[in-house]
Coordinates of N, CA and C in Angstrom, one line a residue:
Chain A
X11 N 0.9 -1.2 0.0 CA 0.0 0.0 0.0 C 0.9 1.3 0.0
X12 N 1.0 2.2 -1.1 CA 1.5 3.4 -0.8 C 0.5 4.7 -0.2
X13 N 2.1 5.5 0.0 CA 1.3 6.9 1.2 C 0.3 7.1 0.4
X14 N -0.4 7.1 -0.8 CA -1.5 7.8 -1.8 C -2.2 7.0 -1.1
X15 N -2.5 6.1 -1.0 CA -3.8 5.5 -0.5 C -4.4 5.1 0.8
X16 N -2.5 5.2 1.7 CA -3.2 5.1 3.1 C -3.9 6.8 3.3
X17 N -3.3 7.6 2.8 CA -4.2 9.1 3.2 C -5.8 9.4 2.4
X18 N -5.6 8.6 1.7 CA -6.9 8.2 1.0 C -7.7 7.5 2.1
X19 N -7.5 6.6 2.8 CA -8.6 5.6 3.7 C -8.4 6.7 4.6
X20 N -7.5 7.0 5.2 CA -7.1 7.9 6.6 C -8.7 9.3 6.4
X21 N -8.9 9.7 5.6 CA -9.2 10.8 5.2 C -10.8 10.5 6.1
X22 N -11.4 9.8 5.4 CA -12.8 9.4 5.9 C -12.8 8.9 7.5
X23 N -11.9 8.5 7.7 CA -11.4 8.8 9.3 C -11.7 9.7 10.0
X24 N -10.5 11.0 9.7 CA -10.3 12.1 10.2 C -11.1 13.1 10.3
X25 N -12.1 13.2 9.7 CA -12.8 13.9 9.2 C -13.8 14.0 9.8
X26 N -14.4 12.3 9.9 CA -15.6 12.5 11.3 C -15.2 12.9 12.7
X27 N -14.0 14.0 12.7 CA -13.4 14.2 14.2 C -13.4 15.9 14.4
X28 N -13.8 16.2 12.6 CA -13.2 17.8 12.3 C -14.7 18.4 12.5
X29 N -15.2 19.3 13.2 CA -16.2 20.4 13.0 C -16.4 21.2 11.7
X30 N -15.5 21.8 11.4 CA -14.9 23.1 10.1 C -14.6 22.1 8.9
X31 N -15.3 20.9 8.2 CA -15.3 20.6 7.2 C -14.2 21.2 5.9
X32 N -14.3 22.5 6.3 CA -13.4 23.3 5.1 C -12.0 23.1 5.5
X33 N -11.6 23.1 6.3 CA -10.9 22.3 7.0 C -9.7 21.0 6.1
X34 N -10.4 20.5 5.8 CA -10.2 19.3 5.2 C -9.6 19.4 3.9
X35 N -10.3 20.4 2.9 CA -9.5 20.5 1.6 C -8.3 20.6 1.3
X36 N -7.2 20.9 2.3 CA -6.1 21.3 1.7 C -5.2 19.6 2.0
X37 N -6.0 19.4 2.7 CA -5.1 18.0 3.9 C -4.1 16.8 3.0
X38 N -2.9 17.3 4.1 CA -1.8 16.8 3.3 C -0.7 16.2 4.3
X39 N 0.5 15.7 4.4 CA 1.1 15.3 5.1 C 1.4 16.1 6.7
X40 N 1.3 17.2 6.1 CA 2.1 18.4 7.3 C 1.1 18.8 8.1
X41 N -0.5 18.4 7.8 CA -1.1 18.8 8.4 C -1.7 18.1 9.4
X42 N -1.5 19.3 10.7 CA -1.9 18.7 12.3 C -3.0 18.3 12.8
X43 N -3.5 17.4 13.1 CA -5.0 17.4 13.6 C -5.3 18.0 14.9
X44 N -4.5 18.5 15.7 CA -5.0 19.5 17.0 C -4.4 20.9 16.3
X45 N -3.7 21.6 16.2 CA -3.3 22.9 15.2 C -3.9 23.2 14.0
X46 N -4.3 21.8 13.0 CA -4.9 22.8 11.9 C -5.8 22.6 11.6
X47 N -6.6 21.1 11.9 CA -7.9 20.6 11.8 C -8.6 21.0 13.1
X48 N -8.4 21.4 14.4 CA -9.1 21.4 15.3 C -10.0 20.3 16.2
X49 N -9.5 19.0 16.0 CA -9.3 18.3 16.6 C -9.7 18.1 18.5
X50 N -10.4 17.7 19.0 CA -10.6 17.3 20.2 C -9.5 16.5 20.7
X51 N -8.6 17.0 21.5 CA -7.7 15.9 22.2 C -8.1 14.5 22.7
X52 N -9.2 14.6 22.9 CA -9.9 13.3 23.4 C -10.5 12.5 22.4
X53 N -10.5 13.1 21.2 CA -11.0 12.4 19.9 C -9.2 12.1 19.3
X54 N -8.1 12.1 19.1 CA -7.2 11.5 18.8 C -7.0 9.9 19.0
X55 N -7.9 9.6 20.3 CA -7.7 8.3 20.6 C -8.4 7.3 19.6
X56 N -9.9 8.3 19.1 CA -10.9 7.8 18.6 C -10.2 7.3 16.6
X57 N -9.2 8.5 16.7 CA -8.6 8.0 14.9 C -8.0 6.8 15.7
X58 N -7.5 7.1 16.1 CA -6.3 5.7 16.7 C -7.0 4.1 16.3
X59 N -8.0 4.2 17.2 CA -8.6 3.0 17.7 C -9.5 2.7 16.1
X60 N -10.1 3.8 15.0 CA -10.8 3.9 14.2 C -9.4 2.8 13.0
X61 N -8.0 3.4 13.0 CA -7.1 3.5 12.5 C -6.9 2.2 12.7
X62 N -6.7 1.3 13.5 CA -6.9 0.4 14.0 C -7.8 -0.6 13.7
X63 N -8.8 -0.7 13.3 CA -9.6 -1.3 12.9 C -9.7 -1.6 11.2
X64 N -9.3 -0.1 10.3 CA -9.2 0.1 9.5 C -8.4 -0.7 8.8
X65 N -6.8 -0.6 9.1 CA -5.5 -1.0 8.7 C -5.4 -2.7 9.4
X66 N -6.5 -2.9 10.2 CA -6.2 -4.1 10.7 C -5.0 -4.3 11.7
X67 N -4.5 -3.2 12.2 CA -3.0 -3.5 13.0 C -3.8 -2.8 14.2
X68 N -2.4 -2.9 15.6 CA -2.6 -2.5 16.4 C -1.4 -1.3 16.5
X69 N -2.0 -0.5 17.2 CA -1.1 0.4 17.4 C -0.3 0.7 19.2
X70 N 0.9 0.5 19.2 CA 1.2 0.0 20.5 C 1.5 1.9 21.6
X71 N 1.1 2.2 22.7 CA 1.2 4.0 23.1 C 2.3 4.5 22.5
X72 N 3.8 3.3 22.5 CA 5.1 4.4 21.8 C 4.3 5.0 20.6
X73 N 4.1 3.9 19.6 CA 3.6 5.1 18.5 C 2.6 5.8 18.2
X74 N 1.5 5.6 18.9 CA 0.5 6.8 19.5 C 1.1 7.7 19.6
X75 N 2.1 7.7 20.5 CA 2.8 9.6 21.1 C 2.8 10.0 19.6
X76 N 3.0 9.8 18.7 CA 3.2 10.5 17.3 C 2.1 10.8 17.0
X77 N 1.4 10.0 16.7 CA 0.3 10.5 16.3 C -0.8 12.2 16.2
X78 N 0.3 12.8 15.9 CA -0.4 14.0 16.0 C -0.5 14.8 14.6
X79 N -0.3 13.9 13.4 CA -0.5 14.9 12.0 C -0.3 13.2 11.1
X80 N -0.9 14.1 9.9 CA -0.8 13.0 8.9 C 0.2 12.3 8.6
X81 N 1.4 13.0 8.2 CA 2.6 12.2 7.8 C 3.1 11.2 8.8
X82 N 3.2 11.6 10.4 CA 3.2 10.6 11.3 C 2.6 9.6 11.2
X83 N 1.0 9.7 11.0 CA 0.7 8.5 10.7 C 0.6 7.6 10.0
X84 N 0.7 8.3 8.6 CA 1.1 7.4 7.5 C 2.7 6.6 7.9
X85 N 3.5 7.0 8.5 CA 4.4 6.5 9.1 C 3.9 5.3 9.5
X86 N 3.5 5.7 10.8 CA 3.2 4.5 11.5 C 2.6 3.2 11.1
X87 N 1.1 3.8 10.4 CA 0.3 3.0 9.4 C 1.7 1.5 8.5
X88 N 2.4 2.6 8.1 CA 3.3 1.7 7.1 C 4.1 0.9 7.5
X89 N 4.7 1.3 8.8 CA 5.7 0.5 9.7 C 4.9 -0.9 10.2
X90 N 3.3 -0.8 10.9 CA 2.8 -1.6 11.1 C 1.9 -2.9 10.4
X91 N 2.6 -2.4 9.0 CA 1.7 -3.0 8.3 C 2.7 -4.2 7.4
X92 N 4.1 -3.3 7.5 CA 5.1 -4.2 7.3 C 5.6 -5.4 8.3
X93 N 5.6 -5.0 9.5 CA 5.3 -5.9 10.6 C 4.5 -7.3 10.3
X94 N 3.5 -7.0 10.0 CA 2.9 -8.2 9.8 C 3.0 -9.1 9.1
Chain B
X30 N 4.6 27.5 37.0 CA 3.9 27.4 35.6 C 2.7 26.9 36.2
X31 N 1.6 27.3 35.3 CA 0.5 26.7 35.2 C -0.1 26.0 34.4
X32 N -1.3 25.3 34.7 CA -1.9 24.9 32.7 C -3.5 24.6 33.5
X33 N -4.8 25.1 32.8 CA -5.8 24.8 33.1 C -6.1 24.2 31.5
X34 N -7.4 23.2 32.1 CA -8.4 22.5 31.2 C -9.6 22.3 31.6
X35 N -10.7 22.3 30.7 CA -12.0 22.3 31.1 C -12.5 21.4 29.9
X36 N -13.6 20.4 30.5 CA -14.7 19.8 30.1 C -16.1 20.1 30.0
X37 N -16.7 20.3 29.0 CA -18.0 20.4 28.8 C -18.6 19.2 28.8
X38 N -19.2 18.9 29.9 CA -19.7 17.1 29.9 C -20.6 17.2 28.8
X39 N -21.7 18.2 28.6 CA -22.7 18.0 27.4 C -21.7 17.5 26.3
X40 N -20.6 18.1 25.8 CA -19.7 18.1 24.4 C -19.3 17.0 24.4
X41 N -18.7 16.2 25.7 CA -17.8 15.3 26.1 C -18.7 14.2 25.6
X42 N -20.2 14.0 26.0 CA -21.3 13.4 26.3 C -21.5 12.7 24.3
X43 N -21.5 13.9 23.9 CA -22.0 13.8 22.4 C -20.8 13.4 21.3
X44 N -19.6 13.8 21.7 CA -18.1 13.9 21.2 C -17.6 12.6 21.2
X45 N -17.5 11.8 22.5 CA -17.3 10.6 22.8 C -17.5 9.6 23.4
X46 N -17.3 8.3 22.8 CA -18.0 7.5 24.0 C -16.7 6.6 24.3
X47 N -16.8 7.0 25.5 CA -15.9 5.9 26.4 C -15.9 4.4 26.4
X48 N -16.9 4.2 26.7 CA -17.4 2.6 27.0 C -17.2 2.2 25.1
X49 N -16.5 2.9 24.5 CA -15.8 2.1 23.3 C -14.9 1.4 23.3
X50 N -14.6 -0.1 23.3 CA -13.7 -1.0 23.1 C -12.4 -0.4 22.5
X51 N -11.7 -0.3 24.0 CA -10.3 0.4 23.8 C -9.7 1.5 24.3
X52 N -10.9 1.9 24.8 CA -10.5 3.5 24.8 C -10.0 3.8 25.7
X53 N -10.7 3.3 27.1 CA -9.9 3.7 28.1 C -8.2 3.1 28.2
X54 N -8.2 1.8 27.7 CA -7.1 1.3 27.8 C -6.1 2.1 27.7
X55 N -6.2 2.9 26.2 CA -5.0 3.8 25.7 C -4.8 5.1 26.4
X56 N -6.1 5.7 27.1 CA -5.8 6.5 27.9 C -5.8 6.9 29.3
X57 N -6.1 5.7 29.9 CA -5.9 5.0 31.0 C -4.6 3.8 32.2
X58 N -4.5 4.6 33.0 CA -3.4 2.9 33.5 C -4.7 2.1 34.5
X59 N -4.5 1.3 34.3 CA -5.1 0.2 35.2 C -5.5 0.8 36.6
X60 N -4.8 1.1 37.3 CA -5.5 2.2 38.9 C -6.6 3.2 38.5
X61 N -5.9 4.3 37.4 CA -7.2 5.0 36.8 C -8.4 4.0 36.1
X62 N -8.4 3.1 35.8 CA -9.3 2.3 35.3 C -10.5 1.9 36.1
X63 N -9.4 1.3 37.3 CA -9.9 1.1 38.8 C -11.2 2.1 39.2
X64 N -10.4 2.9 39.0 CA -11.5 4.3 39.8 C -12.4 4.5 39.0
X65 N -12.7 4.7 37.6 CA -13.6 4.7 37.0 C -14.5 4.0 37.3
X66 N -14.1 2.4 36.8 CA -15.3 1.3 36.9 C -15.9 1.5 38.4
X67 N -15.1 1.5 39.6 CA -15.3 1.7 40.9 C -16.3 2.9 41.6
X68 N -16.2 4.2 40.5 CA -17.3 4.9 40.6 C -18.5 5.3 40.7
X69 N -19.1 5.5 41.2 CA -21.1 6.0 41.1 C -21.4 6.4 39.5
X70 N -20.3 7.3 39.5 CA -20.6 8.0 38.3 C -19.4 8.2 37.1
X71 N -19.1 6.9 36.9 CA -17.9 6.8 36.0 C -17.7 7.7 35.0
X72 N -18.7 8.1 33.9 CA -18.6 9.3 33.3 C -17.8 10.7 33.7
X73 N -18.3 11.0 34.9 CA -17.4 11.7 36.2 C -16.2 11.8 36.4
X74 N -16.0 10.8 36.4 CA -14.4 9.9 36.9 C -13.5 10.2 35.8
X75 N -13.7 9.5 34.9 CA -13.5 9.7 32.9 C -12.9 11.2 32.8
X76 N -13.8 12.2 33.0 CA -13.5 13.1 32.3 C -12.4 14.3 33.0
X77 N -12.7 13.9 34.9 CA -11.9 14.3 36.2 C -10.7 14.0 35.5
X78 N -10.2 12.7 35.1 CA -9.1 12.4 35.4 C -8.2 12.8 33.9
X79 N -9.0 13.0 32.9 CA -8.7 13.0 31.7 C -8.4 14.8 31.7
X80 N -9.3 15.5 32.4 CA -9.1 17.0 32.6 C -7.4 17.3 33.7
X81 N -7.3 16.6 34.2 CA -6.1 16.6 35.4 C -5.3 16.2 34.3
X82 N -5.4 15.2 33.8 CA -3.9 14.8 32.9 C -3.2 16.0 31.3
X83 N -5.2 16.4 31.2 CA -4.9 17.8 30.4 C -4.2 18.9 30.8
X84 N -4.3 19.0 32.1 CA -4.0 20.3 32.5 C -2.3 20.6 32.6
X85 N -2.1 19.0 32.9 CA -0.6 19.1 33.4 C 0.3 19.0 32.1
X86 N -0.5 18.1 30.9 CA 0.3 18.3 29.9 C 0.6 19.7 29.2
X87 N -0.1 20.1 29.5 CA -0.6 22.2 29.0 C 1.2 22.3 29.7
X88 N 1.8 21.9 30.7 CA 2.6 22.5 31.8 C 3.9 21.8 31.0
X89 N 3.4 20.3 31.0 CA 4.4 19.7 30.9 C 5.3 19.9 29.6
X90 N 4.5 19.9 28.1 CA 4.7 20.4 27.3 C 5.4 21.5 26.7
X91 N 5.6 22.7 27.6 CA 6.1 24.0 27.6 C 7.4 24.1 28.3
X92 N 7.6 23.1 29.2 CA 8.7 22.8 30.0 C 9.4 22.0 28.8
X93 N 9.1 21.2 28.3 CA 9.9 19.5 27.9 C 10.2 20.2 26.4
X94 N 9.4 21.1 26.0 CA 8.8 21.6 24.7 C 8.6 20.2 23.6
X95 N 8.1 19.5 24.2 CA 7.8 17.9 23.7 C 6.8 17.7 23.6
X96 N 6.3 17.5 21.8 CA 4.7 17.4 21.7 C 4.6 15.9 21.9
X97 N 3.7 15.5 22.5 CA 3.2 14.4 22.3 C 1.6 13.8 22.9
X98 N 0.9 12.8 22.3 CA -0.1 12.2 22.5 C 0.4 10.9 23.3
X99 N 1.0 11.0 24.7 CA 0.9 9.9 25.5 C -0.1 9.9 27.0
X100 N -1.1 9.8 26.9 CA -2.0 10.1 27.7 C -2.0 9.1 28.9
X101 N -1.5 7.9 28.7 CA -0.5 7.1 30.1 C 0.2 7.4 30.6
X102 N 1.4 7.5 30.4 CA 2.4 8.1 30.5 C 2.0 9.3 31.8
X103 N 1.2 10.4 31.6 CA 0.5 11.4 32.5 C -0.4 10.1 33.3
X104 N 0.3 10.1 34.5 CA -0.5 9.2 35.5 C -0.9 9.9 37.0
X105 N -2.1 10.1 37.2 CA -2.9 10.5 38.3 C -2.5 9.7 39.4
X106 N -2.3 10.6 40.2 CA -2.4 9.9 41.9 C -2.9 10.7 42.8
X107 N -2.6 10.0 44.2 CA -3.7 11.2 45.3 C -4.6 11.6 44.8
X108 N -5.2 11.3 44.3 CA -7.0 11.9 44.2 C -7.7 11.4 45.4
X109 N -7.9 12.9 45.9 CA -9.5 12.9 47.3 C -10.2 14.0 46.6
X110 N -11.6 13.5 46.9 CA -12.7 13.9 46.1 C -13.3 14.4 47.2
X111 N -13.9 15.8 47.3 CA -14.3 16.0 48.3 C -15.4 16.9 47.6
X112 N -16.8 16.3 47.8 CA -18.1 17.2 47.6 C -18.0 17.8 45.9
X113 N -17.9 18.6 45.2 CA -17.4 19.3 44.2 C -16.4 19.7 43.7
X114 N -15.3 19.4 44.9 CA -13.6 19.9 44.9 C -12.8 18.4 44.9
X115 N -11.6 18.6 43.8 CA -10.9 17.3 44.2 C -9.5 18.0 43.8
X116 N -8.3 17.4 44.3 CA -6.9 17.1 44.4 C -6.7 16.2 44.1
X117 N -5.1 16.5 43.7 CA -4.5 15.2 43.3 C -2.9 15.6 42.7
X118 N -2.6 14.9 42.0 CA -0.9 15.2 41.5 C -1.3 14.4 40.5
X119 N -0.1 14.8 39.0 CA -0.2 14.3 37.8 C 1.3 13.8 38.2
X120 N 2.0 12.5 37.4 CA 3.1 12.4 37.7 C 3.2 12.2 36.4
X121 N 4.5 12.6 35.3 CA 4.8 12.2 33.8 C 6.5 12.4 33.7
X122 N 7.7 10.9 33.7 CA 8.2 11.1 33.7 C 9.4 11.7 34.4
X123 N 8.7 11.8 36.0 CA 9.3 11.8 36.9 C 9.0 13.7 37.8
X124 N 8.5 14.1 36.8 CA 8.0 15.3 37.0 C 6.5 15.4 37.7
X125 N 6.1 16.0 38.9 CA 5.2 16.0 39.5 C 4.4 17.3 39.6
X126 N 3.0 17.3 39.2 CA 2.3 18.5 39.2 C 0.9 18.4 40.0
X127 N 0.5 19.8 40.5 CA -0.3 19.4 41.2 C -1.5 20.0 40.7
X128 N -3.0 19.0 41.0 CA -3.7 19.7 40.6 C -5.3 19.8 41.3
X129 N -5.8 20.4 40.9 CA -7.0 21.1 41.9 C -8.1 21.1 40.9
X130 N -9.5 20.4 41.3 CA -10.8 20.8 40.2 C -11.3 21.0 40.6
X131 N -12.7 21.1 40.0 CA -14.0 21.6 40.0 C -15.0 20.9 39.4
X132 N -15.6 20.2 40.2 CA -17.0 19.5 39.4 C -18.0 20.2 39.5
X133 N -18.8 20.4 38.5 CA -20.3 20.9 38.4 C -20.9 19.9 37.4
X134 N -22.1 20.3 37.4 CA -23.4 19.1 36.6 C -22.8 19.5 35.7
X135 N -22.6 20.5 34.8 CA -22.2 21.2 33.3 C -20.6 21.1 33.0
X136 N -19.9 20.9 34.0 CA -18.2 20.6 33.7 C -17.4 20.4 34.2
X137 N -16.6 19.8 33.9 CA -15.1 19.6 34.7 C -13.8 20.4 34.5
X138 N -13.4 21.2 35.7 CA -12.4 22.3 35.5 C -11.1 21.7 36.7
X139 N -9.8 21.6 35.8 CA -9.1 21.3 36.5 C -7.3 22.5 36.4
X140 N -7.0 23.1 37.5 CA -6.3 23.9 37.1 C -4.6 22.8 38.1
X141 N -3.8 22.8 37.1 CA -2.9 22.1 37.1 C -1.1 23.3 37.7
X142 N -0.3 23.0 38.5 CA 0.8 23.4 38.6 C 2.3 22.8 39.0
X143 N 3.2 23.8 38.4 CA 4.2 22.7 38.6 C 4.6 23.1 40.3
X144 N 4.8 24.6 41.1 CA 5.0 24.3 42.5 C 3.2 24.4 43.0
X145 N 3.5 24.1 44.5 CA 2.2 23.9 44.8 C 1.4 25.1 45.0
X146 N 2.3 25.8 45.7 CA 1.4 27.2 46.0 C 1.0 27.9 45.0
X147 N 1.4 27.6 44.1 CA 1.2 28.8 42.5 C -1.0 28.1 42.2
X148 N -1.1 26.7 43.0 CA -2.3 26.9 43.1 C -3.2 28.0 43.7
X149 N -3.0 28.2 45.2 CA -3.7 29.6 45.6 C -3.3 30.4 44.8
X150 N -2.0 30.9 44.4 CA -2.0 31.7 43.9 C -2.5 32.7 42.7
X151 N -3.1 31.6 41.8 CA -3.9 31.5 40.4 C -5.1 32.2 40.8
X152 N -5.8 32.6 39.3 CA -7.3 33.3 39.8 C -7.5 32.3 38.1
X153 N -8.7 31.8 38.3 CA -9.8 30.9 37.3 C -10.9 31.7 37.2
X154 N -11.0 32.3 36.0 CA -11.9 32.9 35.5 C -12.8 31.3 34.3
X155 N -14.3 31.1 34.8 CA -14.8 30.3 33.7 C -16.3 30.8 33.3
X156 N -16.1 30.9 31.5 CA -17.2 31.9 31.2 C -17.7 31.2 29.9
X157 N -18.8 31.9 29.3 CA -19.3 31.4 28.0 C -18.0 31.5 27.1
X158 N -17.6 31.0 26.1 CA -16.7 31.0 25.2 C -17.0 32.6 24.2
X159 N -15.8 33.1 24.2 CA -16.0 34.6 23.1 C -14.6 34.3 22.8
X160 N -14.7 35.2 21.8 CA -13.3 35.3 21.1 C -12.3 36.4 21.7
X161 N -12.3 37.1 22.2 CA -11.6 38.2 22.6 C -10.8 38.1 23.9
X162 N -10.6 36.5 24.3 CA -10.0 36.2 25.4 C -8.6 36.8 25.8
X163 N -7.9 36.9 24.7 CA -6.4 37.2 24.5 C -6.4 38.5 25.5
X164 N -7.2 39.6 25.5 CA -6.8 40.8 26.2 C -6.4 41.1 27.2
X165 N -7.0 39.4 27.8 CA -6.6 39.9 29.7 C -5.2 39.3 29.6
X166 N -4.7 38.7 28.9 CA -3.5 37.9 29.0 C -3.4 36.8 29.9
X167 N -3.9 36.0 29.5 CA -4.0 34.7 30.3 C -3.1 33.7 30.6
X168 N -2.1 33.3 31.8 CA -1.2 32.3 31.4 C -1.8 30.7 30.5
X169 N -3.3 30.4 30.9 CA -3.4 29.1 30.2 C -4.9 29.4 30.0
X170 N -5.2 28.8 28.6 CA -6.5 29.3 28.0 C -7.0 27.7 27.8
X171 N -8.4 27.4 28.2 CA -8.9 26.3 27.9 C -9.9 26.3 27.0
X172 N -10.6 26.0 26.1 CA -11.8 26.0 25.7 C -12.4 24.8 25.1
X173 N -13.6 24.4 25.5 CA -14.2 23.0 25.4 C -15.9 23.5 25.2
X174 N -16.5 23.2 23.9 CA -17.8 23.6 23.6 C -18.3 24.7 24.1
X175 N -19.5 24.8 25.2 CA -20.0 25.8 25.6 C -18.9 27.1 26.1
X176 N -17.9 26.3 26.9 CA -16.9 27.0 27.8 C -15.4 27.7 27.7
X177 N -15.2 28.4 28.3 CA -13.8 29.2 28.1 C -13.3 29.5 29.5
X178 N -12.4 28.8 29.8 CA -11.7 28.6 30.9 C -10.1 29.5 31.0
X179 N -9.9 30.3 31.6 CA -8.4 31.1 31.7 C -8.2 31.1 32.9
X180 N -6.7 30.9 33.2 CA -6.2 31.0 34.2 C -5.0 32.1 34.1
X181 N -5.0 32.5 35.8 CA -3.9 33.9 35.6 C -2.8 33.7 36.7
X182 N -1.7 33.7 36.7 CA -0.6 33.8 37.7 C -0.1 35.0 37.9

């Protein structure tokens, strides 16, 4: 699976977490889900766990702490996926 | 230093659900779990302890200048709950903060610090949310749905 398509699945994810819909158009690697999506800190867990179910992996707290923007997680997504 | 955070239980209520397979796990340790399940009003519990771990990361983060989503890691102790007022200490990493709330039917306010006295010392202003917060100069700004929480040292 390349980064094109994990941010493709990621997207419908993210999204049910964002208020400001407009929000969403530019969304790209660099972009933060508590800084530029506006994001609920207590909804991060909810991509997580969403992310998780999605990708079929588990994601262990070290790489959670990252979890705070797209490219991180396409990261992780990829690392976990090689894993298996 | 300081760091406050506030919960709108209505927002909290509609935003997330806890009793989702997993959830607490990842942002939970097992003692906080304890207390939860253990409570009258676990929702309560949930959002007390998740507002205490907010507050101290507001602290912790500005110190460490280290972003991160480890919400374990920020582990609660001493919590006494007393009527509408609770204490407690956040511990993350060996660093220890202390913190002080506020339950009401409508939210959970918890104002977090790294020495102890800088608690009395603080003044908590909590109001409808407006935009023009910036003027009083606030050391730590919260805002959670209905609410807008500032704290001043």
């Amino acid at each position: 699976m390349d980064r094109e398509e994990i941010i493709a699945r990621l997207k419908p994810i993210v999204s049910t977490y964002v208020e400001d819909k407009d929000q969403l158009e530019n969304l790209n690697e660099a972009t933060d889900f508590i800084k530029d999506l506006r994001i609920n800190s207590a909804n991060l867990v909810d991509i997580v766990l969403d992310v998780e179910e999605e990708f079929g992996i588990v994601i262990d707290n070290l790489s959670m702490e990252k979890m705070l923007n797209v490219g991180a997680s396409i990261d992780i997504i990829e690392t976990k996926l090689v894993q298996q | 230093m300081i760091g406050n955070d506030i919960v709108d239980l209505m927002q909290a209520a509609k935003d997330s659900n806890w009793q989702r397979n997993g959830f607490l796990d990842k942002l939970f340790t097992p003692e906080e779990q304890f207390l939860i399940s253990s409570d009258i009003q676990p929702p309560t519990m949930v959002w007390l302890l998740w507002s205490m771990k907010e507050s101290a990361y507001k602290i912790n983060s500005r110190e460490t200048k280290l972003r991160l989503f480890a919400p374990v890691k920020l582990v609660c102790k001493n919590l006494i709950i007393h009527n509408n007022k609770a204490t407690g200490n956040v511990l993350c990493d060996g660093l220890l903060y202390y913190t002080q709330s506020q339950i009401s039917e409508d939210y959970i306010h918890t104002l977090a610090a790294d020495q102890e006295d800088e608690l009395d010392r603080a003044s908590v202003k909590i109001m409808d949310y407006h935009k023009e917060y910036r003027i009083s100069n606030p050391q730590s700004v919260s805002h959670h749905g209905r609410y807008l929480a500032l704290a001043y040292l």
